[in-house]
Short mmCIF file of C-alpha atoms in Angstrom, two decimals:
data_model
loop_
_atom_site.label_atom_id
_atom_site.label_comp_id
_atom_site.label_asym_id
_atom_site.label_seq_id
_atom_site.Cartn_x
_atom_site.Cartn_y
_atom_site.Cartn_z
CA UNK A 18 36.57 82.42 16.23
CA UNK A 19 32.78 82.73 16.56
CA UNK A 20 30.53 79.82 17.33
CA UNK A 21 29.22 79.92 13.88
CA UNK A 22 32.87 79.64 12.64
CA UNK A 23 33.19 76.33 14.47
CA UNK A 24 30.05 75.09 12.82
CA UNK A 25 31.00 76.24 9.49
CA UNK A 26 34.45 74.49 9.94
CA UNK A 27 32.87 71.20 10.71
CA UNK A 28 30.44 71.45 7.80
CA UNK A 29 33.43 72.19 5.50
CA UNK A 30 34.75 68.67 6.33
CA UNK A 31 31.90 67.38 3.98
CA UNK A 32 31.36 64.57 6.55
CA UNK A 33 28.16 65.88 8.22
CA UNK A 34 24.70 66.83 6.87
CA UNK A 35 24.01 69.15 9.95
CA UNK A 36 25.63 70.27 13.15
CA UNK A 37 25.25 72.67 16.06
CA UNK A 38 26.78 74.03 19.20
CA UNK A 39 24.47 74.19 22.28
CA UNK A 40 24.71 75.02 25.95
CA UNK A 41 24.18 72.21 28.55
CA UNK A 42 20.66 73.52 28.95
CA UNK A 43 20.13 73.07 25.23
CA UNK A 44 20.20 76.74 24.33
CA UNK A 45 21.43 77.25 20.75
CA UNK A 46 24.88 78.75 20.29
CA UNK A 47 25.21 78.18 16.50
CA UNK A 48 23.77 75.83 14.02
CA UNK A 49 24.05 74.91 10.35
CA UNK A 50 21.36 76.04 7.91
CA UNK A 51 18.17 73.95 8.23
CA UNK A 52 19.36 72.12 11.38
CA UNK A 53 16.58 69.58 11.75
CA UNK A 54 16.26 68.71 15.53
CA UNK A 55 13.57 70.24 17.73
CA UNK A 56 14.45 71.94 20.95
CA UNK A 57 13.28 68.83 22.86
CA UNK A 58 15.54 66.51 20.87
CA UNK A 59 18.50 68.82 21.48
CA UNK A 60 17.86 68.73 25.06
CA UNK A 61 17.49 64.97 25.12
CA UNK A 62 20.79 64.54 23.20
CA UNK A 63 22.82 67.23 25.22
CA UNK A 64 21.67 65.38 28.58
CA UNK A 65 22.50 61.98 27.18
CA UNK A 66 26.26 63.05 26.76
CA UNK A 67 26.21 63.48 30.66
CA UNK A 68 23.92 60.26 31.19
CA UNK A 69 23.43 57.87 28.29
CA UNK A 70 20.36 56.46 29.81
CA UNK A 71 18.53 59.63 28.72
CA UNK A 72 18.66 58.34 25.12
CA UNK A 73 18.01 54.78 25.84
CA UNK A 74 14.74 54.75 24.24
CA UNK A 75 16.12 56.61 21.19
CA UNK A 76 15.70 60.09 19.74
CA UNK A 77 13.32 61.29 17.15
CA UNK A 78 14.52 63.66 14.38
CA UNK A 79 11.69 64.56 12.06
CA UNK A 80 10.14 61.38 11.29
CA UNK A 81 13.21 59.36 11.90
CA UNK A 82 14.09 57.27 15.26
CA UNK A 83 17.71 56.97 16.09
CA UNK A 84 18.72 54.41 18.60
CA UNK A 85 21.53 54.66 21.10
CA UNK A 86 24.47 52.46 20.10
CA UNK A 87 27.30 53.92 22.22
CA UNK A 88 27.58 56.19 25.19
CA UNK A 89 30.53 57.35 27.03
CA UNK A 90 29.23 59.20 30.06
CA UNK A 91 30.35 62.85 30.36
CA UNK A 92 32.10 62.68 26.86
CA UNK A 93 29.89 61.50 23.94
CA UNK A 94 27.03 59.59 22.54
CA UNK A 95 26.42 57.78 19.15
CA UNK A 96 22.96 57.21 17.79
CA UNK A 97 22.06 55.48 14.62
CA UNK A 98 19.21 54.91 12.10
CA UNK A 99 20.62 52.38 9.68
CA UNK A 100 23.71 53.70 8.36
CA UNK A 101 22.96 57.44 9.12
CA UNK A 102 23.56 58.68 12.65
CA UNK A 103 23.88 61.39 15.29
CA UNK A 104 27.10 62.04 17.30
CA UNK A 105 27.40 64.37 20.07
CA UNK A 106 30.48 65.47 22.35
CA UNK A 107 30.41 67.37 25.37
CA UNK A 108 32.95 69.93 26.74
CA UNK A 109 32.83 71.94 30.08
CA UNK A 110 30.26 74.45 28.94
CA UNK A 111 28.83 73.16 25.60
CA UNK A 112 27.87 70.26 23.45
CA UNK A 113 28.27 69.65 19.64
CA UNK A 114 25.65 67.65 17.96
CA UNK A 115 26.34 66.46 14.48
CA UNK A 116 24.17 64.41 11.99
CA UNK A 117 25.65 62.48 9.15
CA UNK A 118 24.23 60.21 6.27
CA UNK A 119 24.92 56.82 5.06
CA UNK A 120 28.04 57.88 3.26
CA UNK A 121 30.04 58.68 6.39
CA UNK A 122 30.70 56.43 9.23
CA UNK A 123 29.88 57.56 12.80
CA UNK A 124 33.44 57.27 13.77
CA UNK A 125 34.47 59.68 11.12
CA UNK A 126 31.92 62.22 12.22
CA UNK A 127 32.96 61.55 15.95
CA UNK A 128 36.51 62.31 15.15
CA UNK A 129 35.87 65.65 13.53
CA UNK A 130 33.49 66.81 16.38
CA UNK A 131 35.87 65.48 18.84
CA UNK A 132 38.68 67.62 17.60
CA UNK A 133 36.63 70.91 17.92
CA UNK A 134 35.50 69.73 21.58
CA UNK A 135 39.25 69.14 22.55
CA UNK A 136 40.08 72.47 21.26
CA UNK A 137 37.40 74.26 23.12
CA UNK A 138 38.11 72.24 26.22
CA UNK A 139 41.76 73.27 25.98
CA UNK A 140 40.48 76.86 25.99
CA UNK A 141 38.18 76.53 28.94
CA UNK A 142 34.85 75.95 27.11
#
């Protein structure tokens, strides 16, 4: 499956408003249409999956500021703005960042992203 195929699979869950797969350096591997994060925000979230203190002051997406609510170093982070949020999971070579709105809990979004990360990890990515 192509990188875009993984993004399309995640978007097909109808649990996310946007998602993307990125290298640990923040390079774009694939994104959903209209992915709203800037390169700086992407790098900040990717680096926070290794060290959650990198997002301790929050992450800005558009005009919205998301605050760090949970970090599992080397694995994942969860950021929230009200009921909307950003979840990110890290594998050996990449990071998936997903955004969700108030209709979905972060835990649901994190579960969907985590399943893809587990699959990629099992296959050396």
